[in-house]
């Protein structure tokens, strides 16, 4: 009983497209800044990875306020993908991130055209200290009259094929849940060369102030996230995991270890935590620690054995 393995507890390592994470719990894009902002609060080596804010070709100011509101069991946001732009990120943020031992950086990439996305990937390819890219396919593609890549199979396929060809690192495609058949969209991404898929992004939603009769969000609609969406997200992750052979990363309303377990049982290799970080900046680390305790108390030697463990 005195073997070293006995003292280590459960093996929390998971692998996504050849990238090994020390935990399956990842900080989601847009909720963790550029990672640097959280270094005093969260031990980046204690979480699996973190995903940067979406990075675009040029800096973006985002949408007008109000752009974030609380809802029953969740929140609606229309931040508008505000970010500093990919080149300032590479020049100013990445060198600091490289100094943080054990931090696994996933760069979230988006653009309004395929060319925009390719330019962002090109700027990131030569930078050191990035493990993989997460391609946000849930962005309005302005060159196609407001079309969203992630809801049009032909567009999603072309976007994935071209971004994968340009990528020097593994490419994970983040899927929009605002579709009829998310399994089909995941298959399109896989066929296009995606190394992994992540889901779900937020649900299009609307909240109205009944006194003023105006939308509560300046943008009119926004993206719904938080515990309210979790059962839908778990169902979609389950559908996707049966449709593709590549790793699936699940997210949507995770606030405690058991939520992460649910997503993994549904077929996720890893999970992302987003909205919970607004209520508690340490949520990602707390959930990662909680998941390790959960595995230990349930006699699980390897967290990866949970993946796809749903009994039907």
CSV table of N, CA and C in Angstrom, one decimal, residues 27-38 50-55 89 93 278:
chain,number,residue,atom,x,y,z
A,27,UNK,N,-10.7,26.5,-18.5
A,27,UNK,CA,-11.4,27.8,-18.4
A,27,UNK,C,-11.8,28.2,-19.8
A,28,UNK,N,-13.1,28.5,-20.0
A,28,UNK,CA,-13.7,28.8,-21.3
A,28,UNK,C,-13.4,30.2,-21.8
A,29,UNK,N,-13.4,30.3,-23.1
A,29,UNK,CA,-13.1,31.6,-23.8
A,29,UNK,C,-14.0,32.7,-23.4
A,30,UNK,N,-13.5,33.9,-23.2
A,30,UNK,CA,-14.3,35.1,-22.9
A,30,UNK,C,-14.6,35.3,-21.5
A,31,UNK,N,-14.3,34.3,-20.6
A,31,UNK,CA,-14.6,34.4,-19.2
A,31,UNK,C,-13.3,34.4,-18.4
A,32,UNK,N,-12.2,34.4,-19.0
A,32,UNK,CA,-10.9,34.2,-18.3
A,32,UNK,C,-9.9,35.2,-18.8
A,33,UNK,N,-10.4,36.3,-19.5
A,33,UNK,CA,-9.5,37.3,-20.1
A,33,UNK,C,-8.4,36.6,-21.0
A,34,UNK,N,-7.2,37.0,-20.8
A,34,UNK,CA,-6.1,36.4,-21.5
A,34,UNK,C,-5.2,35.6,-20.6
A,35,UNK,N,-5.8,35.1,-19.5
A,35,UNK,CA,-5.1,34.3,-18.5
A,35,UNK,C,-4.3,35.0,-17.5
A,36,UNK,N,-3.6,36.0,-18.0
A,36,UNK,CA,-2.7,36.8,-17.1
A,36,UNK,C,-3.5,37.5,-16.0
A,37,UNK,N,-4.7,37.9,-16.3
A,37,UNK,CA,-5.6,38.6,-15.3
A,37,UNK,C,-5.9,37.7,-14.1
A,38,UNK,N,-5.8,36.4,-14.3
A,38,UNK,CA,-6.2,35.5,-13.2
A,38,UNK,C,-5.1,34.9,-12.5
A,50,UNK,N,-6.5,26.9,-20.3
A,50,UNK,CA,-7.5,28.0,-20.4
A,50,UNK,C,-7.5,28.5,-21.8
A,51,UNK,N,-8.7,28.9,-22.2
A,51,UNK,CA,-8.9,29.4,-23.6
A,51,UNK,C,-8.9,30.9,-23.6
A,52,UNK,N,-8.1,31.5,-24.4
A,52,UNK,CA,-8.1,33.0,-24.5
A,52,UNK,C,-9.4,33.6,-24.9
A,53,UNK,N,-9.6,34.8,-24.7
A,53,UNK,CA,-10.7,35.6,-25.3
A,53,UNK,C,-10.5,35.4,-26.8
A,54,UNK,N,-11.6,35.5,-27.6
A,54,UNK,CA,-11.6,35.4,-29.0
A,54,UNK,C,-10.6,36.4,-29.6
A,55,UNK,N,-9.7,36.0,-30.4
A,55,UNK,CA,-8.7,36.9,-31.0
A,55,UNK,C,-9.1,37.1,-32.5
A,89,UNK,N,-1.8,40.7,-28.7
A,89,UNK,CA,-1.9,39.5,-27.8
A,89,UNK,C,-0.5,38.8,-27.9
A,93,UNK,N,0.8,39.8,-24.3
A,93,UNK,CA,0.2,38.8,-23.3
A,93,UNK,C,1.0,37.5,-23.3
A,278,UNK,N,-17.7,34.1,-13.4
A,278,UNK,CA,-18.2,35.5,-13.1
A,278,UNK,C,-18.7,35.5,-11.6
